[in-house]
CSV table of C-alpha atoms in Angstrom, one decimal:
chain,number,residue,atom,x,y,z
A,18,MET,CA,68.2,36.1,51.9
A,19,ASN,CA,67.6,33.7,54.7
A,20,LYS,CA,70.7,35.0,56.5
A,21,ARG,CA,69.5,38.6,56.1
A,22,LYS,CA,66.1,37.6,57.5
A,23,LYS,CA,67.7,35.9,60.5
A,24,VAL,CA,69.8,38.9,61.2
A,25,ALA,CA,66.8,41.2,60.9
A,26,LEU,CA,64.7,39.0,63.2
A,27,SER,CA,67.5,38.8,65.7
A,28,SER,CA,68.1,42.5,65.7
A,29,ASN,CA,64.3,43.1,66.1
A,30,SER,CA,64.1,40.6,69.0
A,31,GLU,CA,67.1,42.4,70.7
A,32,ILE,CA,65.4,45.8,70.4
A,33,GLU,CA,62.1,44.3,71.7
A,34,SER,CA,63.9,42.7,74.6
A,35,CYS,CA,65.8,45.9,75.4
A,36,ASN,CA,62.5,47.8,75.4
A,37,TRP,CA,60.9,45.2,77.5
A,38,ASP,CA,63.8,45.1,79.9
A,39,ALA,CA,63.8,48.9,80.2
A,40,THR,CA,60.1,48.8,81.0
A,41,MET,CA,60.6,46.1,83.5
A,42,ALA,CA,63.5,47.9,85.1
A,43,SER,CA,61.4,51.0,85.4
A,44,THR,CA,58.6,49.1,87.0
A,45,TYR,CA,61.1,47.2,89.3
A,46,TYR,CA,62.7,50.4,90.5
A,47,ASP,CA,59.3,52.0,91.0
A,48,LYS,CA,58.2,49.1,93.2
A,49,LEU,CA,61.5,49.2,95.2
A,50,LEU,CA,61.8,52.9,95.7
A,51,GLY,CA,58.2,54.0,95.6
A,52,ASN,CA,57.4,57.7,95.5
A,53,GLN,CA,61.1,58.6,95.6
A,54,PHE,CA,61.5,57.1,92.1
A,55,LYS,CA,58.7,59.3,90.8
A,56,LYS,CA,60.4,62.4,92.3
A,57,VAL,CA,63.5,61.9,90.3
A,58,THR,CA,61.6,61.1,87.1
A,59,LYS,CA,59.9,64.4,87.5
A,60,LEU,CA,63.2,66.1,88.0
A,61,SER,CA,64.8,64.8,84.9
A,62,PRO,CA,62.7,62.2,83.0
A,63,VAL,CA,64.8,62.0,79.9
A,64,LEU,CA,68.1,61.7,81.8
A,65,PHE,CA,66.7,59.1,84.2
A,66,ARG,CA,65.1,57.0,81.5
A,67,SER,CA,68.3,57.1,79.5
A,68,TRP,CA,70.2,55.9,82.6
A,69,ILE,CA,67.7,53.0,83.0
A,70,TYR,CA,68.3,52.1,79.4
A,71,VAL,CA,72.1,52.1,79.9
A,72,GLN,CA,71.7,50.1,83.1
A,73,THR,CA,69.5,47.5,81.3
A,74,LYS,CA,72.1,47.1,78.5
A,75,PHE,CA,74.8,46.7,81.2
A,76,ASN,CA,72.6,44.0,82.9
A,77,LEU,CA,72.2,42.2,79.6
A,78,PHE,CA,76.0,42.2,79.1
A,79,MET,CA,76.6,41.0,82.6
A,80,SER,CA,74.0,38.2,82.3
A,81,LYS,CA,76.1,36.7,79.5
A,82,LEU,CA,79.1,36.3,81.8
A,83,CYS,CA,79.6,33.3,84.0
A,84,LEU,CA,78.7,34.9,87.4
A,85,SER,CA,76.9,33.6,90.3
A,86,GLU,CA,73.4,34.9,91.2
A,87,GLU,CA,74.8,36.6,94.3
A,88,THR,CA,77.4,38.5,92.3
A,89,LYS,CA,74.8,39.5,89.7
A,90,ASN,CA,72.5,40.8,92.4
A,91,PHE,CA,75.3,42.8,93.9
A,92,PHE,CA,76.1,44.5,90.6
A,93,PHE,CA,72.6,44.9,89.4
A,94,PHE,CA,70.8,45.9,92.4
A,95,ASN,CA,72.1,46.1,96.0
A,96,ALA,CA,74.8,48.7,95.4
A,97,TYR,CA,72.5,50.6,93.1
A,98,LYS,CA,69.7,50.6,95.6
A,99,THR,CA,71.9,52.0,98.4
A,100,LYS,CA,73.4,54.8,96.3
A,101,MET,CA,70.1,55.8,94.6
A,102,SER,CA,68.2,55.8,97.9
A,103,GLN,CA,70.6,58.4,99.3
A,104,VAL,CA,70.1,60.6,96.2
A,105,LEU,CA,66.4,60.2,96.0
A,106,ASN,CA,65.7,60.9,99.7
A,107,SER,CA,67.4,64.3,99.3
A,108,ALA,CA,65.5,65.2,96.1
A,109,PRO,CA,62.7,67.7,97.0
A,110,ASN,CA,59.5,68.0,95.2
A,111,VAL,CA,59.0,71.5,93.8
A,112,SER,CA,55.4,72.6,94.1
A,113,LEU,CA,54.0,75.0,91.6
A,114,TYR,CA,51.2,77.5,92.1
A,115,LYS,CA,48.7,79.3,90.0
A,116,GLU,CA,48.3,83.1,89.8
A,117,GLU,CA,45.4,83.2,92.2
A,118,GLU,CA,47.4,81.2,94.8
A,119,ILE,CA,50.2,83.7,95.4
A,120,PRO,CA,50.2,87.3,96.7
A,121,PRO,CA,49.3,90.0,94.1
A,122,HIS,CA,52.7,91.7,94.3
A,123,LEU,CA,54.4,88.5,93.1
A,124,ARG,CA,52.3,88.1,90.0
A,125,GLU,CA,53.6,88.8,86.5
A,126,VAL,CA,51.5,90.2,83.7
A,127,ALA,CA,49.7,87.4,81.8
A,128,ILE,CA,51.7,84.6,83.5
A,129,LEU,CA,49.0,82.4,85.1
A,130,THR,CA,50.9,79.3,86.2
A,131,GLY,CA,54.3,77.9,87.2
A,132,TYR,CA,54.9,80.1,90.2
A,133,ARG,CA,57.1,78.7,93.0
A,134,SER,CA,56.3,79.1,96.7
A,135,PRO,CA,57.0,82.6,98.0
A,136,SER,CA,58.7,81.0,101.0
A,137,SER,CA,60.9,78.4,99.2
A,138,SER,CA,64.1,77.2,100.8
A,139,VAL,CA,67.4,78.0,99.3
A,140,LYS,CA,67.8,74.3,98.3
A,141,GLU,CA,64.4,74.2,96.6
A,142,CYS,CA,65.2,77.4,94.7
A,143,ALA,CA,68.5,76.0,93.6
A,144,LEU,CA,67.0,72.8,92.4
A,145,SER,CA,64.0,74.5,90.7
A,146,VAL,CA,66.2,75.6,87.8
A,147,PHE,CA,66.0,71.9,86.7
A,148,PHE,CA,62.2,71.9,86.9
A,149,ALA,CA,59.8,73.5,84.6
A,150,THR,CA,58.8,76.8,86.3
A,151,ASN,CA,58.1,80.2,85.0
A,152,GLU,CA,61.6,81.3,86.2
A,153,THR,CA,63.6,78.4,84.8
A,154,LEU,CA,64.5,79.9,81.4
A,155,ASN,CA,65.0,83.3,83.0
A,156,PHE,CA,67.8,81.7,84.8
A,157,TRP,CA,69.4,79.8,81.9
A,158,THR,CA,69.1,82.6,79.4
A,159,HIS,CA,71.5,84.6,81.6
A,160,PHE,CA,73.5,81.9,83.3
A,161,ILE,CA,74.9,80.3,80.2
A,162,PRO,CA,75.9,83.6,78.5
A,163,THR,CA,77.9,84.5,81.7
A,164,PHE,CA,80.4,81.8,80.9
A,165,TYR,CA,80.5,82.8,77.2
A,166,PHE,CA,81.6,86.3,78.2
A,167,LEU,CA,83.9,85.0,80.9
A,168,TYR,CA,85.6,82.8,78.3
A,169,GLN,CA,85.9,85.7,75.9
A,170,MET,CA,87.5,87.8,78.7
A,171,LEU,CA,90.0,85.1,79.7
A,172,LEU,CA,90.9,84.4,76.0
A,173,PHE,CA,91.5,88.1,75.5
A,174,TRP,CA,93.5,88.4,78.7
A,175,ASP,CA,95.7,85.5,77.7
A,176,THR,CA,96.2,86.7,74.1
A,177,PHE,CA,97.2,90.3,74.7
A,178,LYS,CA,98.9,90.1,78.2
A,179,ILE,CA,96.9,93.1,79.4
A,180,ILE,CA,98.5,93.5,82.8
A,181,ASP,CA,101.4,95.5,81.4
A,182,ASP,CA,99.3,97.3,78.8
A,183,SER,CA,97.0,99.9,80.2
A,184,TYR,CA,95.4,100.5,76.7
A,185,TYR,CA,93.3,97.5,77.3
A,186,TRP,CA,92.2,98.2,80.9
A,187,PRO,CA,88.8,99.9,79.9
A,188,PHE,CA,88.0,96.8,77.9
A,189,ILE,CA,88.7,94.5,80.8
A,190,VAL,CA,86.5,96.7,83.1
A,191,TYR,CA,83.7,96.4,80.5
A,192,MET,CA,84.2,92.6,80.3
A,193,CYS,CA,83.9,92.4,84.0
A,194,THR,CA,80.6,94.2,83.9
A,195,ILE,CA,79.1,92.0,81.2
A,196,CYS,CA,80.1,88.9,83.1
A,197,LEU,CA,78.6,90.3,86.3
A,198,TYR,CA,75.2,91.5,85.2
A,199,PRO,CA,73.9,88.3,83.7
A,200,LEU,CA,75.3,86.3,86.6
A,201,ILE,CA,73.5,88.5,89.2
A,202,SER,CA,70.4,88.4,87.1
A,203,SER,CA,70.3,84.6,86.9
A,204,LEU,CA,70.9,84.3,90.7
A,205,ALA,CA,68.2,86.9,91.4
A,206,HIS,CA,65.7,84.9,89.3
A,207,THR,CA,66.7,81.7,91.1
A,208,PHE,CA,66.6,82.8,94.8
A,209,CYS,CA,64.0,85.6,94.7
A,210,SER,CA,61.4,83.2,96.0
A,211,THR,CA,62.9,82.6,99.4
A,212,SER,CA,61.1,85.6,100.9
A,213,ASP,CA,59.9,89.1,100.1
A,214,MET,CA,62.9,90.6,101.6
A,215,ALA,CA,65.2,88.4,99.7
A,216,ARG,CA,63.4,89.3,96.5
A,217,HIS,CA,64.1,93.0,97.2
A,218,VAL,CA,67.8,92.4,97.9
A,219,TRP,CA,68.4,90.2,94.9
A,220,PHE,CA,66.8,92.6,92.5
A,221,PHE,CA,68.6,95.6,94.0
A,222,LEU,CA,71.8,93.7,93.2
A,223,ASP,CA,70.4,93.0,89.7
A,224,TYR,CA,69.8,96.7,89.1
A,225,GLY,CA,73.2,97.5,90.5
A,226,GLY,CA,74.8,95.1,88.0
A,227,LEU,CA,72.9,96.6,85.1
A,228,SER,CA,74.0,100.1,86.2
A,229,LEU,CA,77.6,99.1,86.3
A,230,TYR,CA,77.2,97.7,82.8
A,231,ALA,CA,75.8,101.0,81.7
A,232,TYR,CA,79.0,102.7,82.9
A,233,GLY,CA,81.2,100.0,81.5
A,234,ALA,CA,79.6,100.4,78.1
A,235,GLY,CA,80.1,104.2,78.2
A,236,LEU,CA,83.7,103.8,79.3
A,237,LEU,CA,84.3,101.4,76.4
A,238,ILE,CA,82.9,103.8,73.8
A,239,LYS,CA,84.8,106.7,75.2
A,240,ALA,CA,88.1,104.8,75.2
A,241,TYR,CA,87.9,103.2,71.7
A,242,SER,CA,84.9,104.2,69.7
A,243,PHE,CA,84.3,107.9,70.4
A,244,PRO,CA,84.1,109.9,67.1
A,245,GLU,CA,86.9,112.4,66.5
A,246,GLU,CA,84.5,115.1,65.5
A,247,LEU,CA,83.0,115.1,69.1
A,248,ALA,CA,86.2,114.7,71.0
A,249,HIS,CA,86.8,118.4,71.8
A,250,THR,CA,83.1,119.4,72.3
A,251,LEU,CA,81.4,119.7,75.7
A,252,MET,CA,80.1,116.2,75.2
A,253,GLY,CA,83.6,114.8,74.7
A,254,GLU,CA,85.0,116.8,77.6
A,255,TYR,CA,82.3,115.8,80.1
A,256,PHE,CA,81.1,112.5,78.7
A,257,LEU,CA,82.2,110.3,81.6
A,258,GLU,CA,81.3,112.8,84.3
A,259,ILE,CA,77.7,112.9,83.0
A,260,LEU,CA,77.7,109.1,82.6
A,261,VAL,CA,78.7,108.7,86.2
A,262,PHE,CA,75.7,110.8,87.3
A,263,LEU,CA,73.3,108.9,85.0
A,264,THR,CA,74.6,105.6,86.2
A,265,ILE,CA,74.1,106.3,89.9
A,266,THR,CA,70.7,107.9,89.1
A,267,CYS,CA,69.8,104.7,87.1
A,268,CYS,CA,70.4,102.5,90.1
A,269,ILE,CA,68.5,104.7,92.5
A,270,SER,CA,65.5,105.1,90.2
A,271,ALA,CA,65.3,101.3,89.5
A,272,CYS,CA,65.6,100.4,93.2
A,273,PHE,CA,63.0,103.0,94.1
A,274,SER,CA,60.5,101.5,91.7
A,275,ARG,CA,60.3,98.4,93.9
A,276,PHE,CA,58.3,100.4,96.4
A,277,ILE,CA,55.8,101.6,93.8
A,278,GLU,CA,52.5,99.7,93.5
A,279,ASN,CA,51.1,101.2,90.3
A,280,LEU,CA,52.3,99.1,87.3
A,281,PHE,CA,52.4,102.1,85.0
A,282,TRP,CA,54.7,104.1,87.2
A,283,ILE,CA,56.9,101.1,87.8
A,284,LYS,CA,57.4,100.9,84.1
A,285,VAL,CA,58.1,104.6,83.9
A,286,PHE,CA,60.8,104.5,86.6
A,287,ARG,CA,62.5,101.4,85.4
A,288,LEU,CA,62.5,102.1,81.7
A,289,GLY,CA,63.5,105.7,82.4
A,290,ALA,CA,66.3,104.5,84.7
A,291,PHE,CA,68.0,102.4,82.0
A,292,PHE,CA,66.9,104.4,79.0
A,293,LEU,CA,68.8,107.6,80.0
A,294,PRO,CA,72.3,106.1,80.3
A,295,TRP,CA,71.6,104.0,77.2
A,296,VAL,CA,70.8,107.1,75.2
A,297,TRP,CA,73.9,108.9,76.5
A,298,ASP,CA,76.1,105.9,75.6
A,299,SER,CA,74.4,105.7,72.1
A,300,ILE,CA,74.8,109.3,70.9
A,301,PRO,CA,78.5,109.0,70.0
A,302,VAL,CA,77.9,105.7,68.3
A,303,VAL,CA,74.9,106.9,66.3
A,304,TYR,CA,76.9,110.0,65.2
A,305,ARG,CA,79.9,107.9,64.2
A,306,VAL,CA,77.9,105.4,62.3
A,307,SER,CA,75.8,108.0,60.5
A,308,PHE,CA,78.3,110.8,59.8
A,309,SER,CA,81.9,109.8,60.5
A,310,ILE,CA,84.2,108.4,57.8
A,311,ASP,CA,86.3,106.6,60.4
A,312,VAL,CA,84.2,103.5,60.7
A,313,GLN,CA,84.5,100.1,59.1
A,314,PRO,CA,81.5,98.3,57.6
A,315,ALA,CA,81.8,95.4,60.0
A,316,VAL,CA,81.8,97.8,63.0
A,317,ALA,CA,78.7,99.6,61.6
A,318,GLU,CA,76.9,96.3,61.1
A,319,HIS,CA,77.6,95.2,64.7
A,320,TYR,CA,76.3,98.5,66.0
A,321,ILE,CA,73.2,98.4,63.9
A,322,LEU,CA,72.4,94.9,65.2
A,323,GLN,CA,73.1,96.2,68.8
A,324,PHE,CA,70.5,98.9,68.4
A,325,PHE,CA,68.0,96.5,66.9
A,326,PHE,CA,68.3,94.2,69.9
A,327,SER,CA,68.3,97.1,72.3
A,328,PHE,CA,65.0,98.3,70.9
A,329,CYS,CA,63.7,94.7,71.3
A,330,ILE,CA,64.6,94.9,75.0
A,331,PHE,CA,62.5,98.0,75.6
A,332,PHE,CA,59.7,96.6,73.4
A,333,PHE,CA,59.4,93.3,75.3
A,334,TYR,CA,59.7,94.9,78.7
A,335,ALA,CA,57.0,97.6,78.0
A,336,SER,CA,54.6,95.4,76.0
A,337,HIS,CA,54.6,92.0,77.7
A,338,LEU,CA,54.2,90.4,74.4
A,339,PRO,CA,53.5,87.7,73.4
A,340,GLU,CA,51.9,86.5,76.7
A,341,ARG,CA,49.4,89.4,76.7
A,342,LEU,CA,47.9,88.0,73.5
A,343,ALA,CA,47.5,84.5,75.0
A,344,PRO,CA,47.6,84.6,78.8
A,345,GLY,CA,48.8,81.3,80.2
A,346,LYS,CA,50.3,80.0,76.9
A,347,PHE,CA,53.8,81.4,77.4
A,348,ASP,CA,54.2,80.8,81.2
A,349,PHE,CA,57.1,78.5,80.8
A,350,PHE,CA,58.6,79.2,77.4
A,351,GLY,CA,58.7,82.1,75.0
A,352,ASN,CA,57.4,84.9,77.3
A,353,SER,CA,58.6,88.5,77.0
A,354,HIS,CA,61.1,88.4,79.9
A,355,GLN,CA,62.9,85.4,78.3
A,356,LEU,CA,63.0,87.2,75.0
A,357,LEU,CA,64.2,90.3,76.8
A,358,HIS,CA,67.1,88.3,78.2
A,359,ILE,CA,68.1,86.9,74.9
A,360,SER,CA,67.9,90.3,73.2
A,361,GLY,CA,70.1,91.8,75.9
A,362,ILE,CA,72.7,89.2,75.5
A,363,MET,CA,72.7,89.6,71.7
A,364,ALA,CA,73.0,93.4,72.0
A,365,THR,CA,75.9,93.0,74.4
A,366,HIS,CA,77.6,90.5,72.1
A,367,HIS,CA,77.4,92.8,69.1
A,368,GLN,CA,78.6,95.8,71.1
A,369,MET,CA,81.6,93.8,72.3
A,370,SER,CA,82.4,92.6,68.8
A,371,ALA,CA,82.2,96.1,67.3
A,372,VAL,CA,84.5,97.6,70.0
A,373,ILE,CA,87.1,94.8,69.6
A,374,VAL,CA,87.5,95.8,65.9
A,375,ASP,CA,87.8,99.5,66.9
A,376,MET,CA,90.2,98.7,69.7
A,377,LYS,CA,92.6,97.0,67.3
A,378,ASP,CA,92.3,99.2,64.3
A,379,ARG,CA,92.3,102.6,66.0
A,380,ARG,CA,95.1,102.0,68.6
A,381,ALA,CA,97.8,104.0,66.9
A,382,LYS,CA,95.5,107.0,66.3
A,383,LEU,CA,94.0,107.0,69.8
A,384,GLU,CA,97.4,106.7,71.5
A,385,GLU,CA,98.7,109.6,69.4
A,386,LYS,CA,95.9,112.0,70.1
A,387,TYR,CA,94.5,111.1,73.5
A,388,PRO,CA,96.0,110.3,76.9
A,389,LEU,CA,96.1,106.7,78.2
A,390,PRO,CA,92.7,105.8,79.7
A,391,GLU,CA,93.9,104.0,82.9
A,392,PHE,CA,92.4,106.8,85.1
A,393,TRP,CA,89.0,106.4,83.4
A,394,SER,CA,89.0,102.6,83.9
A,395,ILE,CA,90.2,102.3,87.5
A,396,HIS,CA,89.5,105.4,89.6
A,397,ILE,CA,86.1,106.5,88.2
A,398,PHE,CA,84.9,102.9,88.1
A,399,SER,CA,85.8,102.5,91.7
A,400,LEU,CA,83.8,105.6,92.5
A,401,VAL,CA,80.8,104.3,90.6
A,402,LEU,CA,81.0,100.9,92.3
A,403,PHE,CA,81.2,102.5,95.8
A,404,SER,CA,78.2,104.8,95.0
A,405,ILE,CA,76.0,102.0,93.7
A,406,THR,CA,76.9,99.7,96.7
A,407,SER,CA,76.1,102.5,99.1
A,408,ALA,CA,72.8,103.2,97.4
A,409,ILE,CA,71.9,99.5,97.5
A,410,LEU,CA,72.7,99.2,101.2
A,411,ILE,CA,70.4,102.2,101.9
A,412,PHE,CA,67.6,100.6,99.9
A,413,ILE,CA,68.0,97.3,101.7
A,414,ILE,CA,67.5,99.2,105.0
A,415,TRP,CA,64.5,100.9,103.5
A,416,ALA,CA,63.1,97.6,102.2
A,417,ARG,CA,63.4,96.1,105.7
A,418,HIS,CA,61.2,98.8,107.2
A,419,TYR,CA,58.8,98.6,104.2
A,420,GLU,CA,58.3,94.9,104.6
A,421,LYS,CA,57.9,95.2,108.4
A,422,ASN,CA,55.2,97.8,108.0
A,423,ARG,CA,53.4,95.8,105.3
A,424,MET,CA,53.5,92.7,107.6
A,425,GLU,CA,51.9,94.8,110.4
A,426,LYS,CA,49.2,96.0,108.1
A,427,ARG,CA,48.4,92.4,107.1
A,428,GLN,CA,48.1,91.3,110.7
A,429,LYS,CA,45.7,94.2,111.5
């Protein structure tokens, strides 16, 4: 019993000494580095406090060794001071603003705080993803899934050796689009605060990425999941041609919405822009899941989940819930745009999963009845990419004149 008490007392004393040493280390670094220490603790308090704890444990270990005071000071402090000062001096302090402190056209519905400066530097924007702002989770909810989809594409590429097999080319085109659109979206949410013009350009690119995804999804359905009953109808014959028109129209309509000031019409143009190609892509899938016998239960389940999350996307975008119910409570976490991002990624994941099953199970039947789809996947996609790029360049020129005129009106 006495031994147990001694062990318990010694362990408690060690914990107390560690806590005391961590507190002393924090105070010591604070005195040494001043306000620079506070900047980094704001940047990542948990990580930095953990580092202090590790540093303290290391100091306790080194103190038990037979070292001179000069050597201890070198290990504990001098080198650390030099290295940390270089890092701390370059760490900017991201300032946040309230709704009334920024221009009206930059405000979001029911988001009251957490806005970055409209004239932030590129470095400040890049580092702001590690701070709590109202754009932080908008970045991470699309940036992380980008690497998930990229991993899936590389895994598929390595497994099936697709370079020599054109049957898989439409799927690779689709995978490129689902890697591209969340990446562009995350970058747009990160760097849109550098200037009004940069905001236009980044979100033009964002709309272009979503438009390419709309075409990639339709190409995927046409290549692997199109119902046999509709294959020789007008829809089956002209499915991709109409999809190309809707995709380009989608990009133009979404970009044009940035020059509209009325919130209602902004919603109409943007929702309409992405709703039309989504409906066109969905008609064959709905028909196949509802009426066709050539569909596996696992495929039907994935498509049903895809439609559920797709409806969530439109719901969150149109309603601005839950932040409308409690303005200011969801500025940093849980607002509709973050939920929209998550719903979009989940819808894409289930769409990809469903088509992978179809692609494997229906190969023999598709190759027997229909021509190889390399023309669909390469040539028409190149046409769509060129058209969307041209449209974005035109809108960038328009945005430049638009911002110039608005600046002149402000000065008057």
